[in-house]
Amino acid sequence: MPLDIVVGTQWGDEGKGRVVDLLSSRADIVARYNGGDNAGHTVTVGKQTFKLHLIPSGIIHPRTTGVLGNGVVIYPPTLLTEIDMLRNNQVEINPQRLRISHAAHLITPAHRALDRAQEAARGREQIGTTGRGIGPAYTDKAARRGIRMEEMLDETAFHRRMIEHVEEANQFLTAIYHAEALDPLQIADEYTRAASVLREYITDTSALLWEALQRGQLVLAEGAQGTLLDLDHGTYPFVTSSSPTAPGVLPGLGVGFGYVNRVIGVTKAFQTRVGAGPFPTEVFGETATRLRGTGANPWDEFGTTTGRPRRVGWLDGVLLRYAVRINGLTELVVTKLDVLSGLPEIRICTAYRINGQEYTDLPLGPADLSPFEPVYEEMPGWGGDISGARTWNDLPEEAQNYLTRISQISGVPVCQVSVGPEREQVVDAQCA
Ligand code: IMP
């Protein structure tokens, strides 16, 4: 059963990219199954930092094939830029190493313009989207008028289809949102040029994955965003428009139930969120600045895609337990433990309180978290630098206690812990 899944347990930005990078050394295929270039995965290898939005971060390993599954939405300009960037950094990209599903949908400039126009129209109710056209692209998919990668295979028909698509979007943009119309011909020409490059990467990736799994190869499914941004199971409506949770892997890649082995949840040692929406354990002031960093380091809490400062807070155990349930997690990887070093005390939310009653699990899902007051447990912090720790025994007792508490609250073992941005800065916790 060689399909392993890596998902975020929070609102994205948990550090999945580097966890996938770690696990990819053994994987034959790394496949993205949801989202688009709203995601941002940062991987540091030696002096090189790769920021990827679309191509699976596992592709940095020389023997791994990258797959963009049918559940992904693809903005061709980003894809072409990433292919160039990787090639310029000596990562080989060719149609054998990167495969794109014929059934993946395209994001177009019209989707991006609609995303921005719809956000502006929401006024104070804004979701805080990344502006990458994600919602409108998935809207077209669900409305059965989306454009799929396979349409790129017929140049003339594709060019015509792009013109029709932009013309239709222009009606919405101008009449409803009073935004500027886009140039259909210019966009159709640009996308037809992109099609001539991308054509040879297109294949039936579901069949490719099936054959690999049948052969006993290891496939790693790489989630983008996180559990709480899931369209169905997240903090609706402050969510993305895809299914970042583990169940989303099956429709997002076109694979069946039988192959799933490990479901690895990545959780930051504290909580972050970009965009709007309730955040019960959010902190402000000095502690927030301390957790967020200044932005001077690539790993500070500023969005990889938009550069926005992330909202920060204490680890939310109620939401973590929820993520365990929705994803069927088998284990946890805790990232950025080193960021907590030096704090005199660390808080962890173990329950929510409302009207004098305490809940350790959500009574009605996470859509409306605003009425809840977090109930905290306080644990002593640890001083000193833990970035050199590689085994459980290298960690200070207080850090071990914090991790043990995370595994008690979540009900699943913590198997690995990252203590710095470099590939090797990982503690093998032996599933504590
Ligand atoms: P969209 O996916 O651009 O439509 O944005 C919807 C919500 O998801 C917004 O709150 C975004 O900030 C958030 N979001 C989307 N992608 C990511 C991500 O990769 N990390 C963190 N938040 C994200």
CSV table of C-alpha atoms and ligand atoms in Angstrom, one decimal:
chain,number,residue,atom,x,y,z
A,1,MET,CA,0.0,0.0,0.0
A,2,PRO,CA,2.5,2.6,-1.1
A,3,LEU,CA,0.5,5.9,-1.2
A,4,ASP,CA,1.7,8.3,1.5
A,5,ILE,CA,-0.1,11.6,2.0
A,6,VAL,CA,1.3,14.8,3.5
A,7,VAL,CA,-1.3,17.3,4.6
A,8,GLY,CA,-1.4,20.6,6.6
A,9,THR,CA,-3.3,20.4,9.8
A,10,GLN,CA,-3.8,24.2,10.1
A,11,TRP,CA,-4.4,27.2,7.8
A,12,GLY,CA,-1.6,26.3,5.4
A,13,ASP,CA,2.1,27.4,5.7
A,14,GLU,CA,2.8,24.5,8.1
A,15,GLY,CA,6.1,23.7,6.4
A,16,LYS,CA,4.8,20.9,4.2
A,17,GLY,CA,7.3,21.7,1.4
A,18,ARG,CA,10.3,20.7,3.5
A,19,VAL,CA,8.5,17.7,4.9
A,20,VAL,CA,7.7,16.5,1.4
A,21,ASP,CA,11.3,17.3,0.5
A,22,LEU,CA,12.5,15.0,3.3
A,23,LEU,CA,10.2,12.2,2.4
A,24,SER,CA,10.8,12.6,-1.3
A,25,SER,CA,14.3,11.1,-1.2
A,26,ARG,CA,12.5,7.7,-1.0
A,27,ALA,CA,9.6,8.5,-3.2
A,28,ASP,CA,9.3,7.6,-6.9
A,29,ILE,CA,6.5,10.1,-7.6
A,30,VAL,CA,5.4,13.3,-5.8
A,31,ALA,CA,2.0,14.5,-6.8
A,32,ARG,CA,0.1,17.7,-6.1
A,33,TYR,CA,-3.7,17.0,-5.9
A,34,ASN,CA,-5.3,20.4,-5.1
A,35,GLY,CA,-5.0,24.1,-5.3
A,36,GLY,CA,-2.9,26.2,-7.7
A,37,ASP,CA,-0.2,28.9,-7.4
A,38,ASN,CA,-1.9,30.3,-4.3
A,39,ALA,CA,0.3,27.8,-2.5
A,40,GLY,CA,3.9,28.6,-1.6
A,41,HIS,CA,6.4,25.9,-0.6
A,42,THR,CA,9.8,26.9,0.5
A,43,VAL,CA,12.6,24.4,0.5
A,44,THR,CA,16.2,25.2,1.6
A,45,VAL,CA,19.0,23.0,0.2
A,46,GLY,CA,22.4,24.2,1.3
A,47,LYS,CA,22.7,27.8,0.2
A,48,GLN,CA,19.8,27.5,-2.2
A,49,THR,CA,16.2,28.4,-1.2
A,50,PHE,CA,13.5,27.2,-3.7
A,51,LYS,CA,10.1,28.9,-3.5
A,52,LEU,CA,7.7,26.9,-5.5
A,53,HIS,CA,4.0,27.6,-6.0
A,54,LEU,CA,2.9,25.0,-8.4
A,55,ILE,CA,5.4,22.3,-9.2
A,56,PRO,CA,5.6,19.7,-6.4
A,57,SER,CA,8.6,20.5,-4.2
A,58,GLY,CA,9.7,16.9,-4.3
A,59,ILE,CA,11.0,17.4,-7.8
A,60,ILE,CA,14.2,18.8,-6.4
A,61,HIS,CA,15.3,15.2,-5.8
A,62,PRO,CA,16.9,14.0,-9.0
A,63,ARG,CA,15.1,10.6,-9.2
A,64,THR,CA,11.6,11.8,-8.3
A,65,THR,CA,8.9,12.4,-10.9
A,66,GLY,CA,6.6,15.3,-10.2
A,67,VAL,CA,2.9,15.1,-11.0
A,68,LEU,CA,0.3,17.9,-11.2
A,69,GLY,CA,-3.0,15.9,-10.7
A,70,ASN,CA,-6.4,16.6,-12.1
A,71,GLY,CA,-7.5,18.4,-8.9
A,72,VAL,CA,-4.9,21.1,-9.4
A,73,VAL,CA,-5.7,24.4,-11.2
A,74,ILE,CA,-2.8,25.6,-13.4
A,75,TYR,CA,-1.8,29.2,-14.3
A,76,PRO,CA,0.6,28.6,-17.2
A,77,PRO,CA,2.7,31.7,-16.8
A,78,THR,CA,3.6,30.5,-13.2
A,79,LEU,CA,4.3,27.0,-14.4
A,80,LEU,CA,6.6,28.2,-17.2
A,81,THR,CA,8.5,30.6,-14.8
A,82,GLU,CA,9.0,27.7,-12.3
A,83,ILE,CA,10.3,25.4,-15.0
A,84,ASP,CA,12.8,28.1,-16.0
A,85,MET,CA,13.8,28.8,-12.4
A,86,LEU,CA,14.4,25.2,-11.6
A,87,ARG,CA,16.4,24.7,-14.8
A,88,ASN,CA,18.5,27.7,-14.0
A,89,ASN,CA,19.2,26.1,-10.6
A,90,GLN,CA,20.4,22.9,-12.1
A,91,VAL,CA,17.2,20.9,-11.5
A,92,GLU,CA,16.4,18.9,-14.6
A,93,ILE,CA,12.9,19.4,-15.9
A,94,ASN,CA,11.6,17.5,-18.9
A,95,PRO,CA,8.4,15.7,-19.9
A,96,GLN,CA,9.6,12.5,-18.3
A,97,ARG,CA,10.2,14.1,-14.9
A,98,LEU,CA,7.1,16.4,-14.8
A,99,ARG,CA,3.7,15.1,-15.8
A,100,ILE,CA,0.5,17.1,-16.0
A,101,SER,CA,-3.0,15.7,-15.9
A,102,HIS,CA,-5.0,16.1,-19.0
A,103,ALA,CA,-8.0,16.8,-16.7
A,104,ALA,CA,-6.4,19.6,-14.7
A,105,HIS,CA,-8.1,23.0,-15.2
A,106,LEU,CA,-6.5,26.2,-16.3
A,107,ILE,CA,-6.4,29.5,-14.5
A,108,THR,CA,-6.5,32.4,-16.9
A,109,PRO,CA,-6.0,36.1,-16.5
A,110,ALA,CA,-9.8,36.4,-16.6
A,111,HIS,CA,-10.0,34.3,-13.5
A,112,ARG,CA,-7.5,36.4,-11.7
A,113,ALA,CA,-9.3,39.6,-12.7
A,114,LEU,CA,-12.6,38.1,-11.5
A,115,ASP,CA,-11.0,37.1,-8.2
A,116,ARG,CA,-9.8,40.6,-7.5
A,117,ALA,CA,-13.1,42.2,-8.6
A,118,GLN,CA,-15.1,39.8,-6.5
A,119,GLU,CA,-12.9,40.5,-3.5
A,120,ALA,CA,-13.3,44.2,-4.0
A,121,ALA,CA,-17.1,43.8,-4.2
A,122,ARG,CA,-17.1,41.9,-0.9
A,123,GLY,CA,-16.0,45.1,0.9
A,124,ARG,CA,-15.7,44.5,4.6
A,125,GLU,CA,-16.6,40.8,4.1
A,126,GLN,CA,-13.4,40.1,2.2
A,127,ILE,CA,-11.9,36.6,2.4
A,128,GLY,CA,-8.4,37.9,1.8
A,129,THR,CA,-7.7,35.6,-1.2
A,130,THR,CA,-4.3,35.4,-2.7
A,131,GLY,CA,-5.8,37.0,-5.9
A,132,ARG,CA,-4.5,34.1,-8.0
A,133,GLY,CA,-7.9,33.3,-9.6
A,134,ILE,CA,-8.4,30.1,-7.6
A,135,GLY,CA,-12.1,30.6,-6.7
A,136,PRO,CA,-13.2,31.6,-10.2
A,137,ALA,CA,-11.3,28.7,-11.8
A,138,TYR,CA,-12.9,26.2,-9.5
A,139,THR,CA,-16.2,27.9,-10.0
A,140,ASP,CA,-15.9,27.4,-13.8
A,141,LYS,CA,-14.9,23.7,-13.2
A,142,ALA,CA,-18.0,23.1,-11.0
A,143,ALA,CA,-20.2,25.0,-13.5
A,144,ARG,CA,-18.8,22.7,-16.2
A,145,ARG,CA,-17.5,25.5,-18.4
A,146,GLY,CA,-13.8,25.3,-17.3
A,147,ILE,CA,-10.9,24.8,-19.7
A,148,ARG,CA,-8.8,21.7,-19.2
A,149,MET,CA,-5.2,21.0,-20.0
A,150,GLU,CA,-6.2,18.5,-22.7
A,151,GLU,CA,-7.8,21.3,-24.7
A,152,MET,CA,-4.3,22.6,-25.3
A,153,LEU,CA,-3.7,19.6,-27.5
A,154,ASP,CA,-5.7,21.1,-30.4
A,155,GLU,CA,-4.2,24.5,-31.1
A,156,THR,CA,-6.9,26.0,-33.3
A,157,ALA,CA,-9.8,24.9,-31.1
A,158,PHE,CA,-7.9,26.0,-28.0
A,159,HIS,CA,-7.3,29.5,-29.3
A,160,ARG,CA,-11.0,29.9,-30.2
A,161,ARG,CA,-12.0,28.5,-26.7
A,162,MET,CA,-9.7,31.0,-25.0
A,163,ILE,CA,-11.2,33.9,-26.9
A,164,GLU,CA,-14.8,32.8,-26.0
A,165,HIS,CA,-13.8,32.4,-22.4
A,166,VAL,CA,-12.3,35.9,-22.1
A,167,GLU,CA,-15.2,37.4,-23.9
A,168,GLU,CA,-17.7,35.8,-21.5
A,169,ALA,CA,-15.6,36.8,-18.5
A,170,ASN,CA,-15.5,40.4,-19.8
A,171,GLN,CA,-19.3,40.5,-19.6
A,172,PHE,CA,-19.1,39.7,-15.9
A,173,LEU,CA,-16.1,42.0,-15.3
A,174,THR,CA,-17.7,45.1,-17.0
A,175,ALA,CA,-21.4,44.7,-16.3
A,176,ILE,CA,-21.4,43.4,-12.8
A,177,TYR,CA,-18.1,44.5,-11.3
A,178,HIS,CA,-17.5,47.6,-13.4
A,179,ALA,CA,-13.9,46.4,-13.9
A,180,GLU,CA,-11.9,46.8,-17.1
A,181,ALA,CA,-12.3,44.4,-19.9
A,182,LEU,CA,-9.4,42.2,-20.9
A,183,ASP,CA,-8.0,41.7,-24.4
A,184,PRO,CA,-9.2,38.2,-25.6
A,185,LEU,CA,-6.9,38.0,-28.6
A,186,GLN,CA,-3.8,38.8,-26.6
A,187,ILE,CA,-4.6,36.3,-23.9
A,188,ALA,CA,-5.5,33.6,-26.5
A,189,ASP,CA,-2.2,34.2,-28.3
A,190,GLU,CA,-0.2,34.0,-25.0
A,191,TYR,CA,-2.0,30.8,-23.9
A,192,THR,CA,-1.5,29.2,-27.3
A,193,ARG,CA,2.2,29.9,-27.1
A,194,ALA,CA,2.2,28.3,-23.6
A,195,ALA,CA,0.3,25.3,-25.0
A,196,SER,CA,3.0,24.7,-27.5
A,197,VAL,CA,5.5,24.2,-24.7
A,198,LEU,CA,3.3,22.4,-22.2
A,199,ARG,CA,1.7,20.0,-24.6
A,200,GLU,CA,4.3,17.3,-24.2
A,201,TYR,CA,3.9,17.3,-20.4
A,202,ILE,CA,0.2,16.4,-20.6
A,203,THR,CA,-0.8,12.8,-19.9
A,204,ASP,CA,-3.4,10.7,-18.0
A,205,THR,CA,-1.7,11.0,-14.6
A,206,SER,CA,-4.3,8.8,-13.0
A,207,ALA,CA,-3.3,5.9,-15.2
A,208,LEU,CA,0.4,6.8,-14.6
A,209,LEU,CA,-0.1,6.7,-10.8
A,210,TRP,CA,-2.1,3.5,-11.0
A,211,GLU,CA,0.7,1.8,-12.9
A,212,ALA,CA,3.3,3.0,-10.4
A,213,LEU,CA,1.3,1.9,-7.4
A,214,GLN,CA,0.7,-1.5,-9.1
A,215,ARG,CA,4.4,-1.9,-9.5
A,216,GLY,CA,4.9,-1.1,-5.8
A,217,GLN,CA,6.5,2.3,-6.3
A,218,LEU,CA,6.1,4.9,-3.5
A,219,VAL,CA,3.9,7.8,-4.4
A,220,LEU,CA,3.8,10.8,-2.1
A,221,ALA,CA,0.7,13.0,-2.3
A,222,GLU,CA,1.6,16.6,-1.5
A,223,GLY,CA,-1.2,18.8,-0.1
A,224,ALA,CA,-1.3,22.5,-0.6
A,225,GLN,CA,-3.0,24.9,1.9
A,226,GLY,CA,-4.3,23.1,5.1
A,227,THR,CA,-7.2,21.4,6.7
A,228,LEU,CA,-8.9,24.5,7.9
A,229,LEU,CA,-8.9,26.0,4.4
A,230,ASP,CA,-10.8,23.0,3.0
A,231,LEU,CA,-13.9,24.0,1.0
A,232,ASP,CA,-16.1,21.5,2.9
A,233,HIS,CA,-14.3,21.0,6.2
A,234,GLY,CA,-12.6,24.3,6.8
A,235,THR,CA,-13.5,27.6,8.4
A,236,TYR,CA,-16.1,28.3,5.7
A,237,PRO,CA,-16.5,30.8,4.0
A,238,PHE,CA,-12.9,31.8,4.9
A,239,VAL,CA,-11.5,28.9,2.9
A,240,THR,CA,-10.0,28.1,-0.4
A,241,SER,CA,-12.0,26.5,-3.2
A,242,SER,CA,-10.3,23.1,-3.2
A,243,SER,CA,-10.0,20.1,-0.9
A,244,PRO,CA,-6.6,20.2,0.8
A,245,THR,CA,-7.5,17.4,3.2
A,246,ALA,CA,-6.4,13.8,2.8
A,247,PRO,CA,-9.8,12.6,1.4
A,248,GLY,CA,-9.2,15.1,-1.4
A,249,VAL,CA,-6.3,13.0,-2.7
A,250,LEU,CA,-8.6,10.4,-4.2
A,251,PRO,CA,-10.6,12.6,-6.6
A,252,GLY,CA,-7.7,15.0,-6.9
A,253,LEU,CA,-5.4,12.4,-8.3
A,254,GLY,CA,-7.8,9.8,-9.6
A,255,VAL,CA,-6.6,7.0,-7.3
A,256,GLY,CA,-8.7,4.5,-5.3
A,257,PHE,CA,-8.9,3.8,-1.6
A,258,GLY,CA,-6.8,0.7,-1.5
A,259,TYR,CA,-3.3,2.2,-1.7
A,260,VAL,CA,-3.2,4.7,1.2
A,261,ASN,CA,-0.6,3.9,3.8
A,262,ARG,CA,0.7,6.8,5.9
A,263,VAL,CA,-1.3,10.0,6.4
A,264,ILE,CA,1.2,12.5,7.7
A,265,GLY,CA,-0.1,15.7,9.3
A,266,VAL,CA,2.2,18.7,9.4
A,267,THR,CA,1.6,21.1,12.2
A,268,LYS,CA,3.6,24.1,13.2
A,269,ALA,CA,4.6,24.3,16.9
A,270,PHE,CA,2.3,27.4,17.0
A,271,GLN,CA,-0.6,28.6,14.9
A,272,THR,CA,-0.6,31.0,11.9
A,273,ARG,CA,-3.1,32.3,9.4
A,274,VAL,CA,-3.1,34.6,6.4
A,275,GLY,CA,-6.3,36.2,5.2
A,276,ALA,CA,-9.4,36.9,7.1
A,277,GLY,CA,-11.5,34.7,9.4
A,278,PRO,CA,-11.7,33.7,13.1
A,279,PHE,CA,-8.6,32.6,14.9
A,280,PRO,CA,-9.3,31.8,18.6
A,281,THR,CA,-5.7,31.5,19.8
A,282,GLU,CA,-4.4,34.6,18.0
A,283,VAL,CA,-2.0,36.7,19.9
A,284,PHE,CA,-0.9,40.3,19.4
A,285,GLY,CA,1.9,42.7,20.6
A,286,GLU,CA,5.3,41.4,21.7
A,287,THR,CA,4.5,37.7,21.7
A,288,ALA,CA,3.2,38.0,18.1
A,289,THR,CA,6.2,39.9,16.9
A,290,ARG,CA,8.4,37.2,18.6
A,291,LEU,CA,6.6,34.4,16.8
A,292,ARG,CA,6.3,36.1,13.5
A,293,GLY,CA,9.9,37.3,13.1
A,294,THR,CA,10.9,40.5,11.3
A,295,GLY,CA,10.7,39.3,7.7
A,296,ALA,CA,14.5,39.3,7.5
A,297,ASN,CA,14.7,35.5,7.2
A,298,PRO,CA,13.0,33.4,4.5
A,299,TRP,CA,11.3,31.4,7.2
A,300,ASP,CA,9.8,34.3,9.1
A,301,GLU,CA,6.0,34.4,9.1
A,302,PHE,CA,5.3,36.4,5.9
A,303,GLY,CA,3.4,34.8,3.0
A,304,THR,CA,5.5,33.1,0.4
A,305,THR,CA,2.9,34.0,-2.3
A,306,THR,CA,1.8,37.4,-1.3
A,307,GLY,CA,4.3,38.6,1.3
A,308,ARG,CA,1.5,39.5,3.7
A,309,PRO,CA,2.5,39.3,7.4
A,310,ARG,CA,0.8,36.2,8.9
A,311,ARG,CA,-1.4,36.3,11.9
A,312,VAL,CA,0.1,34.2,14.7
A,313,GLY,CA,-1.0,32.5,17.9
A,314,TRP,CA,-0.6,29.6,20.2
A,315,LEU,CA,-1.1,26.0,19.0
A,316,ASP,CA,-4.8,25.1,19.0
A,317,GLY,CA,-5.3,21.6,20.2
A,318,VAL,CA,-9.0,21.5,19.5
A,319,LEU,CA,-8.4,22.3,15.8
A,320,LEU,CA,-5.5,19.8,15.8
A,321,ARG,CA,-7.8,17.0,17.0
A,322,TYR,CA,-10.3,18.0,14.4
A,323,ALA,CA,-7.6,17.7,11.7
A,324,VAL,CA,-6.6,14.3,13.0
A,325,ARG,CA,-10.3,13.2,12.5
A,326,ILE,CA,-10.9,14.7,9.1
A,327,ASN,CA,-7.7,13.5,7.6
A,328,GLY,CA,-7.4,10.1,9.4
A,329,LEU,CA,-3.9,11.1,10.4
A,330,THR,CA,-1.5,8.3,11.3
A,331,GLU,CA,1.3,10.6,12.6
A,332,LEU,CA,2.4,14.2,13.0
A,333,VAL,CA,5.4,16.2,12.0
A,334,VAL,CA,5.9,19.3,14.2
A,335,THR,CA,7.7,22.1,12.4
A,336,LYS,CA,9.5,25.2,13.7
A,337,LEU,CA,9.9,24.1,17.3
A,338,ASP,CA,13.1,26.2,17.4
A,339,VAL,CA,11.0,29.4,17.1
A,340,LEU,CA,9.7,28.8,20.6
A,341,SER,CA,13.1,28.6,22.2
A,342,GLY,CA,13.7,31.3,24.7
A,343,LEU,CA,10.0,31.9,25.5
A,344,PRO,CA,9.6,31.6,29.3
A,345,GLU,CA,6.3,29.9,29.0
A,346,ILE,CA,4.4,28.3,26.2
A,347,ARG,CA,0.6,28.0,25.9
A,348,ILE,CA,-1.4,25.3,24.2
A,349,CYS,CA,-5.2,25.5,23.8
A,350,THR,CA,-6.8,22.3,25.1
A,351,ALA,CA,-10.5,23.2,24.9
A,352,TYR,CA,-12.9,26.0,24.0
A,353,ARG,CA,-15.3,27.6,26.4
A,354,ILE,CA,-18.7,29.1,25.6
A,355,ASN,CA,-21.4,30.0,28.1
A,356,GLY,CA,-19.5,28.3,30.9
A,357,GLN,CA,-19.3,25.0,29.1
A,358,GLU,CA,-16.0,23.5,27.8
A,359,TYR,CA,-15.6,21.6,24.6
A,360,THR,CA,-12.4,19.6,23.7
A,361,ASP,CA,-14.0,18.9,20.3
A,362,LEU,CA,-15.9,21.2,18.1
A,363,PRO,CA,-19.6,21.0,18.6
A,364,LEU,CA,-20.5,22.0,15.0
A,365,GLY,CA,-17.3,22.1,12.9
A,366,PRO,CA,-15.0,25.0,12.5
A,367,ALA,CA,-17.1,27.4,10.4
A,368,ASP,CA,-17.9,29.8,13.2
A,369,LEU,CA,-15.1,29.8,15.8
A,370,SER,CA,-15.7,33.4,16.8
A,371,PRO,CA,-17.8,32.8,19.9
A,372,PHE,CA,-15.3,30.5,21.5
A,373,GLU,CA,-12.8,31.5,24.2
A,374,PRO,CA,-9.7,29.3,24.2
A,375,VAL,CA,-8.8,27.4,27.4
A,376,TYR,CA,-5.0,27.3,27.8
A,377,GLU,CA,-2.6,25.0,29.5
A,378,GLU,CA,0.7,26.7,30.3
A,379,MET,CA,3.9,24.8,30.0
A,380,PRO,CA,7.4,26.0,30.9
A,381,GLY,CA,9.6,26.9,27.9
A,382,TRP,CA,13.2,26.2,27.4
A,383,GLY,CA,16.3,28.4,26.9
A,384,GLY,CA,19.2,27.8,24.5
A,385,ASP,CA,19.5,26.8,20.9
A,386,ILE,CA,17.9,23.6,19.9
A,387,SER,CA,18.8,23.9,16.2
A,388,GLY,CA,21.6,21.3,16.5
A,389,ALA,CA,19.3,18.6,18.0
A,390,ARG,CA,18.9,15.5,15.9
A,391,THR,CA,17.6,12.9,18.4
A,392,TRP,CA,14.9,13.0,21.1
A,393,ASN,CA,17.5,13.0,23.8
A,394,ASP,CA,19.2,16.1,22.3
A,395,LEU,CA,16.0,18.1,23.2
A,396,PRO,CA,15.6,19.9,26.5
A,397,GLU,CA,13.1,18.1,28.8
A,398,GLU,CA,10.6,21.0,28.5
A,399,ALA,CA,10.6,20.7,24.7
A,400,GLN,CA,10.1,16.9,25.0
A,401,ASN,CA,7.2,17.6,27.4
A,402,TYR,CA,5.6,20.0,24.9
A,403,LEU,CA,5.8,17.5,22.1
A,404,THR,CA,4.5,14.7,24.3
A,405,ARG,CA,1.6,16.9,25.2
A,406,ILE,CA,0.9,17.6,21.5
A,407,SER,CA,0.7,13.9,20.9
A,408,GLN,CA,-1.5,13.3,23.9
A,409,ILE,CA,-4.0,16.0,22.8
A,410,SER,CA,-4.0,15.0,19.2
A,411,GLY,CA,-4.1,11.2,19.9
A,412,VAL,CA,-1.4,10.5,17.2
A,413,PRO,CA,2.4,10.2,17.6
A,414,VAL,CA,4.8,12.9,16.8
A,415,CYS,CA,7.4,11.2,14.6
A,416,GLN,CA,9.6,14.1,13.4
A,417,VAL,CA,10.3,17.6,14.5
A,418,SER,CA,12.0,20.3,12.6
A,419,VAL,CA,14.4,22.6,14.4
A,420,GLY,CA,15.7,24.8,11.6
A,421,PRO,CA,15.2,25.5,7.9
A,422,GLU,CA,18.0,23.2,6.6
A,423,ARG,CA,17.2,19.7,5.3
A,424,GLU,CA,19.2,18.0,8.1
A,425,GLN,CA,17.7,20.1,10.9
A,426,VAL,CA,15.2,17.4,11.9
A,427,VAL,CA,14.8,15.5,15.1
A,428,ASP,CA,13.7,11.9,14.6
A,429,ALA,CA,11.3,11.6,17.5
A,430,GLN,CA,10.8,7.9,17.0
A,431,CYS,CA,7.1,8.5,17.1
A,432,ALA,CA,7.0,9.9,20.7
B,1,IMP,P1,-7.5,31.7,-2.3
B,1,IMP,O1,-7.1,30.2,-2.2
B,1,IMP,O2,-6.5,32.5,-3.0
B,1,IMP,O3,-8.9,31.8,-2.9
B,1,IMP,O4,-7.7,32.3,-0.8
B,1,IMP,C1,-8.6,31.8,0.1
B,1,IMP,C2,-8.0,31.8,1.5
B,1,IMP,O5,-7.0,30.8,1.6
B,1,IMP,C3,-7.3,33.1,1.9
B,1,IMP,O6,-7.5,33.3,3.3
B,1,IMP,C4,-5.9,32.9,1.6
B,1,IMP,O7,-5.0,33.7,2.4
B,1,IMP,C5,-5.8,31.4,2.0
B,1,IMP,N1,-4.7,30.7,1.4
B,1,IMP,C6,-4.7,30.2,0.1
B,1,IMP,N2,-3.6,29.5,-0.2
B,1,IMP,C7,-2.8,29.6,0.9
B,1,IMP,C8,-1.6,29.0,1.3
B,1,IMP,O8,-0.9,28.3,0.5
B,1,IMP,N3,-1.2,29.2,2.6
B,1,IMP,C9,-1.9,29.9,3.5
B,1,IMP,N4,-3.1,30.4,3.2
B,1,IMP,C10,-3.6,30.3,1.9
